[in-house]
Amino acid sequence: MSITAAMVKELREKTGVGMMDCKAALTETNGDMEAAIDWLRTKGLAKAAKKADRVAAEGLVGVASEGTKAAVVELNSETDFVARNEAFQALIAGTSQAALAVDGDLEALASSTFPGSSKSVSDTIKDAIATIGENMSLRRSAALSVSSGAVATYVHSAIADNLGKIGVLVALESEGDAGEVAAFGRKIAMHVAATNPLSLGVEDLDQDVVERERQIFSEQARESGKPENIIEKMVEGRLRKFYEEVTLTKQSFVIDPDNTVEQAVEAFAKTLGKPVKLTGFVRYALGEGIEKEQTDFAAEVAAAVGS
């Protein structure tokens, strides 16, 4: 397979590694982009690529809460300008509220009644498309609930109440004062917004992700030339460090870096005088996972002139 300049450029943008190393990686992996990223990481030239760093979409993330339940939704638009439109903001605020009633189920949300209207959420969005003149899509929704305690919410880069670029829910089970639990939960939600953990705990991690990291660490360790028993210990040590970086409970708490999130929850429970259990979180960042088409205006003009 021939390695094109566009492929090298894409890999460089995803990893920050030099052009020659990117070309070598693509050559070694026969043009497989993900395998090339792993190859560069094995060589110590690149860290894991974060999809959120190379994708983009416009619109807003909205959250809504009521009692011991909270929901988060993402509504996409074509331009950032629409996100500042009051009609669009009202649309996502109402959609977030409707998501509470259907436990965040996306299909049920689309067909549910929009608050204060006789129309469905889906039809209300269609009407907004016609009125605002820009395509929109209800991309995803989720909800968390607890039997007692609180589901805290936090919105980062907010442009209006409960609307912004990142929305987070954090569920805490406790028989303690709900207001205090919610206040503490908000601190954890702010932490989640900043660190973007992959899972709640080690046991919740995708095993495919764990195995991929294990393989990369193994290849790196073998290059040291050490015996297999030493390599195994090196790999396990690096995996422990990986868990500390990507699982919420094992991460260093950004508000109190001397303790992990797990330890911070235990300390809060002692202060509260009641057990507290962190049961789940949801983090939505606007546009993550959506590849935005990149246009080369100069190439378009050249093509037009050529034709």
Coordinates of C-alpha atoms in Angstrom, one line a residue:
M1 CA 0.0 0.0 0.0
S2 CA 1.4 3.4 -0.9
I3 CA 1.7 5.9 1.9
T4 CA 0.3 9.3 0.9
A5 CA 1.2 12.7 2.2
A6 CA -2.4 13.1 3.4
M7 CA -2.0 9.9 5.6
V8 CA 1.3 11.2 7.0
K9 CA -0.3 14.6 7.8
E10 CA -3.3 12.9 9.5
L11 CA -1.1 10.8 11.7
R12 CA 1.1 13.8 12.6
E13 CA -2.0 15.8 13.6
K14 CA -3.2 12.9 15.8
T15 CA 0.1 12.2 17.5
G16 CA 2.3 15.3 17.3
V17 CA 5.2 13.2 16.0
G18 CA 7.5 14.3 13.2
M19 CA 6.7 13.6 9.5
M20 CA 9.5 11.0 9.0
D21 CA 8.6 9.0 12.0
C22 CA 4.9 9.1 11.0
K23 CA 5.8 7.9 7.5
A24 CA 7.9 5.1 9.0
A25 CA 5.1 4.0 11.3
L26 CA 2.6 3.9 8.4
T27 CA 5.0 1.9 6.3
E28 CA 5.6 -0.6 9.1
T29 CA 1.8 -1.0 9.6
N30 CA 0.8 -1.0 5.9
G31 CA -1.2 2.2 6.3
D32 CA -3.3 1.1 9.3
M33 CA -3.8 4.4 11.2
E34 CA -4.6 2.9 14.6
A35 CA -1.8 0.4 14.3
A36 CA 0.6 3.2 13.4
I37 CA -0.4 5.1 16.5
D38 CA 0.4 2.0 18.6
W39 CA 3.7 1.5 16.8
L40 CA 4.7 5.1 17.6
R41 CA 3.7 4.6 21.2
T42 CA 5.7 1.4 21.4
K43 CA 8.7 3.4 20.3
G44 CA 8.0 6.0 22.9
L45 CA 7.3 8.7 20.3
A46 CA 3.6 9.3 21.1
K47 CA 1.0 8.9 23.8
A48 CA -2.4 7.5 23.3
A49 CA -4.4 9.6 20.8
K50 CA -7.4 11.3 22.3
K51 CA -10.3 11.2 19.9
A52 CA -11.8 14.3 21.5
D53 CA -8.7 16.2 20.3
R54 CA -9.3 15.5 16.7
V55 CA -13.0 15.8 16.3
A56 CA -15.5 18.7 16.4
A57 CA -19.2 19.4 16.1
E58 CA -21.3 22.4 17.1
G59 CA -24.3 22.8 19.3
L60 CA -24.7 22.4 23.1
V61 CA -24.8 19.9 25.9
G62 CA -27.6 20.4 28.4
V63 CA -28.3 18.9 31.9
A64 CA -31.4 18.8 34.0
S65 CA -32.0 17.4 37.5
E66 CA -35.0 16.6 39.7
G67 CA -34.8 15.0 43.1
T68 CA -32.6 12.0 43.0
K69 CA -32.3 11.9 39.2
A70 CA -30.5 13.9 36.5
A71 CA -30.2 13.7 32.7
V72 CA -27.8 15.0 30.1
V73 CA -28.3 15.4 26.4
E74 CA -26.3 16.6 23.3
L75 CA -28.0 18.5 20.5
N76 CA -25.8 19.2 17.5
S77 CA -26.0 22.1 15.0
E78 CA -24.0 23.1 12.0
T79 CA -22.5 26.3 13.4
D80 CA -21.4 27.6 16.8
F81 CA -23.5 30.7 16.0
V82 CA -26.7 28.7 16.6
A83 CA -25.6 27.7 20.1
R84 CA -25.9 31.4 21.1
N85 CA -29.5 31.5 19.7
E86 CA -32.0 31.7 22.5
A87 CA -34.5 29.5 20.6
F88 CA -31.9 26.8 20.3
Q89 CA -31.0 27.1 24.0
A90 CA -34.7 26.8 24.9
L91 CA -34.9 23.7 22.7
I92 CA -32.1 21.9 24.4
A93 CA -33.2 23.0 27.9
G94 CA -36.7 21.5 27.2
T95 CA -35.1 18.4 25.7
S96 CA -32.9 17.9 28.8
Q97 CA -36.0 18.2 31.0
A98 CA -37.9 15.6 28.9
A99 CA -35.0 13.2 29.2
L100 CA -35.6 13.0 32.9
A101 CA -39.0 11.3 32.3
V102 CA -37.6 8.6 30.0
D103 CA -34.4 7.8 32.0
G104 CA -32.3 9.2 29.2
D105 CA -33.4 6.6 26.6
L106 CA -32.7 8.3 23.3
E107 CA -35.5 6.6 21.2
A108 CA -38.1 7.2 23.9
L109 CA -36.9 10.8 24.3
A110 CA -37.3 11.6 20.6
S111 CA -41.0 10.4 20.7
S112 CA -41.8 11.9 24.1
T113 CA -43.8 15.1 24.4
F114 CA -41.7 18.3 24.5
P115 CA -42.4 20.2 27.8
G116 CA -45.2 22.8 27.4
S117 CA -46.1 21.5 24.0
S118 CA -48.4 18.9 22.4
K119 CA -45.6 18.0 19.9
S120 CA -42.9 15.4 20.3
V121 CA -39.3 16.3 20.9
S122 CA -38.5 15.0 17.4
D123 CA -41.1 17.2 15.7
T124 CA -40.1 20.2 17.9
I125 CA -36.6 19.9 16.6
K126 CA -37.8 19.6 13.0
D127 CA -39.8 22.8 13.5
A128 CA -36.7 24.5 14.9
I129 CA -34.7 23.4 11.8
A130 CA -37.2 25.1 9.6
T131 CA -37.3 28.3 11.8
I132 CA -33.6 28.7 12.5
G133 CA -32.6 27.5 9.0
E134 CA -29.9 25.1 10.1
N135 CA -29.7 21.3 10.4
M136 CA -29.8 19.9 13.9
S137 CA -29.7 16.4 15.4
L138 CA -30.4 15.0 18.8
R139 CA -27.3 12.9 19.2
R140 CA -27.4 11.2 22.6
S141 CA -28.9 11.3 26.0
A142 CA -28.3 9.6 29.4
A143 CA -29.6 9.7 32.9
L144 CA -28.5 8.5 36.4
S145 CA -30.6 8.0 39.5
V146 CA -30.1 6.9 43.1
S147 CA -32.6 5.6 45.7
S148 CA -31.2 8.1 48.2
G149 CA -28.5 10.7 48.1
A150 CA -28.0 12.9 45.0
V151 CA -27.0 13.0 41.4
A152 CA -24.9 16.1 41.0
T153 CA -24.5 18.0 37.8
Y154 CA -21.8 20.3 36.4
V155 CA -21.6 22.2 33.1
H156 CA -18.2 23.5 31.8
S157 CA -17.9 26.4 29.5
A158 CA -21.5 27.3 30.2
I159 CA -23.2 29.9 28.0
A160 CA -26.5 29.7 29.9
D161 CA -27.9 27.9 33.0
N162 CA -27.2 24.1 32.6
L163 CA -26.0 24.6 29.0
G164 CA -22.4 24.4 27.7
K165 CA -19.7 22.5 26.0
I166 CA -19.2 19.7 28.6
G167 CA -22.0 18.2 30.8
V168 CA -21.3 15.8 33.7
L169 CA -23.5 13.8 36.0
V170 CA -22.2 12.1 39.2
A171 CA -24.3 9.7 41.3
L172 CA -23.8 9.3 45.0
E173 CA -25.8 6.9 47.2
S174 CA -26.1 8.0 50.8
E175 CA -28.6 8.4 53.6
G176 CA -26.9 11.6 54.6
D177 CA -28.0 15.2 54.0
A178 CA -28.9 15.4 50.3
G179 CA -27.7 19.0 50.0
E180 CA -24.3 18.2 51.4
V181 CA -24.0 15.1 49.2
A182 CA -25.0 17.1 46.1
A183 CA -22.4 19.8 46.9
F184 CA -19.7 17.2 47.3
G185 CA -20.9 15.4 44.1
R186 CA -20.5 18.7 42.2
K187 CA -16.8 18.8 43.1
I188 CA -16.4 15.3 41.8
A189 CA -18.3 16.3 38.6
M190 CA -15.9 19.2 38.1
H191 CA -13.0 16.7 38.5
V192 CA -14.6 14.4 35.9
A193 CA -15.0 17.4 33.5
A194 CA -11.3 18.1 33.9
T195 CA -9.8 14.5 33.8
N196 CA -12.2 12.6 31.5
P197 CA -11.9 9.2 33.1
L198 CA -12.5 6.1 31.0
S199 CA -14.5 4.2 33.7
L200 CA -15.6 4.4 37.3
G201 CA -13.2 1.7 38.6
V202 CA -10.6 -0.8 37.3
E203 CA -13.3 -3.5 37.1
D204 CA -15.4 -1.4 34.7
L205 CA -12.6 -0.8 32.2
D206 CA -13.1 -2.2 28.7
Q207 CA -10.9 -5.3 28.6
D208 CA -9.9 -4.6 25.0
V209 CA -8.4 -1.3 26.1
V210 CA -6.6 -3.0 29.0
E211 CA -5.2 -5.7 26.7
R212 CA -4.1 -3.1 24.1
E213 CA -2.2 -1.2 26.8
R214 CA -0.7 -4.4 28.1
Q215 CA 0.6 -5.3 24.6
I216 CA 2.2 -1.8 24.2
F217 CA 3.8 -1.9 27.6
S218 CA 5.1 -5.4 26.9
E219 CA 6.7 -4.3 23.6
Q220 CA 8.3 -1.3 25.3
A221 CA 9.6 -3.4 28.2
R222 CA 11.1 -6.1 25.9
E223 CA 13.2 -3.4 24.2
S224 CA 15.1 -3.0 27.5
G225 CA 16.5 -6.5 27.0
K226 CA 15.6 -7.5 30.6
P227 CA 14.5 -11.1 31.5
E228 CA 10.8 -12.1 31.1
N229 CA 10.1 -12.2 34.9
I230 CA 11.4 -8.6 35.2
I231 CA 9.4 -7.6 32.1
E232 CA 6.2 -8.9 33.7
K233 CA 6.8 -6.9 36.8
M234 CA 7.5 -3.8 34.7
V235 CA 4.3 -4.3 32.7
E236 CA 2.2 -4.7 35.8
G237 CA 3.7 -1.6 37.3
R238 CA 2.8 0.4 34.2
L239 CA -0.7 -1.0 34.2
R240 CA -1.2 0.2 37.8
K241 CA -0.1 3.6 36.7
F242 CA -2.5 3.5 33.7
Y243 CA -5.3 2.6 36.1
E244 CA -4.5 5.6 38.2
E245 CA -4.7 7.8 35.2
V246 CA -7.9 6.6 33.6
T247 CA -10.2 5.3 36.3
L248 CA -12.2 7.8 38.4
T249 CA -11.8 6.2 41.8
K250 CA -8.0 5.8 41.4
Q251 CA -7.4 9.2 40.0
S252 CA -5.7 11.9 42.1
F253 CA -8.6 14.2 43.2
V254 CA -8.0 17.6 41.5
I255 CA -9.4 19.5 44.4
D256 CA -7.2 17.6 46.9
P257 CA -4.3 16.0 45.0
D258 CA -2.9 14.2 48.1
N259 CA -5.9 11.9 48.0
T260 CA -7.5 9.8 45.3
V261 CA -11.2 10.3 44.5
E262 CA -11.9 7.1 46.3
Q263 CA -10.1 8.4 49.4
A264 CA -11.9 11.7 49.2
V265 CA -15.3 9.9 49.2
E266 CA -14.3 8.0 52.3
A267 CA -13.2 11.2 54.0
F268 CA -16.4 12.9 53.1
A269 CA -18.5 10.0 54.5
K270 CA -16.7 10.3 57.8
T271 CA -17.5 14.0 57.9
L272 CA -21.1 13.4 56.9
G273 CA -21.5 10.7 59.4
K274 CA -23.2 8.4 56.9
P275 CA -21.8 5.9 54.3
V276 CA -21.4 7.3 50.8
K277 CA -21.0 5.3 47.6
L278 CA -20.0 6.6 44.3
T279 CA -22.2 4.6 41.9
G280 CA -21.7 6.2 38.5
F281 CA -20.9 9.1 36.3
V282 CA -21.6 10.4 32.7
R283 CA -19.5 12.9 30.9
Y284 CA -20.6 14.4 27.5
A285 CA -18.2 16.7 25.7
L286 CA -19.7 18.4 22.7
G287 CA -18.7 16.8 19.4
E288 CA -16.5 14.0 20.8
G289 CA -16.5 11.0 18.4
I290 CA -17.8 13.0 15.5
E291 CA -15.3 13.5 12.7
K292 CA -15.9 16.9 11.2
E293 CA -15.2 17.1 7.5
Q294 CA -12.1 19.1 6.7
T295 CA -12.2 21.1 3.5
D296 CA -9.2 22.3 1.6
F297 CA -10.4 25.6 0.1
A298 CA -7.2 26.1 -2.0
A299 CA -7.6 22.6 -3.5
E300 CA -11.3 23.4 -4.3
V301 CA -10.4 26.6 -6.1
A302 CA -7.6 24.9 -8.0
A303 CA -10.0 22.1 -9.0
A304 CA -12.6 24.6 -10.1
V305 CA -10.1 26.5 -12.2
G306 CA -8.8 23.3 -13.7
S307 CA -12.3 22.3 -14.8

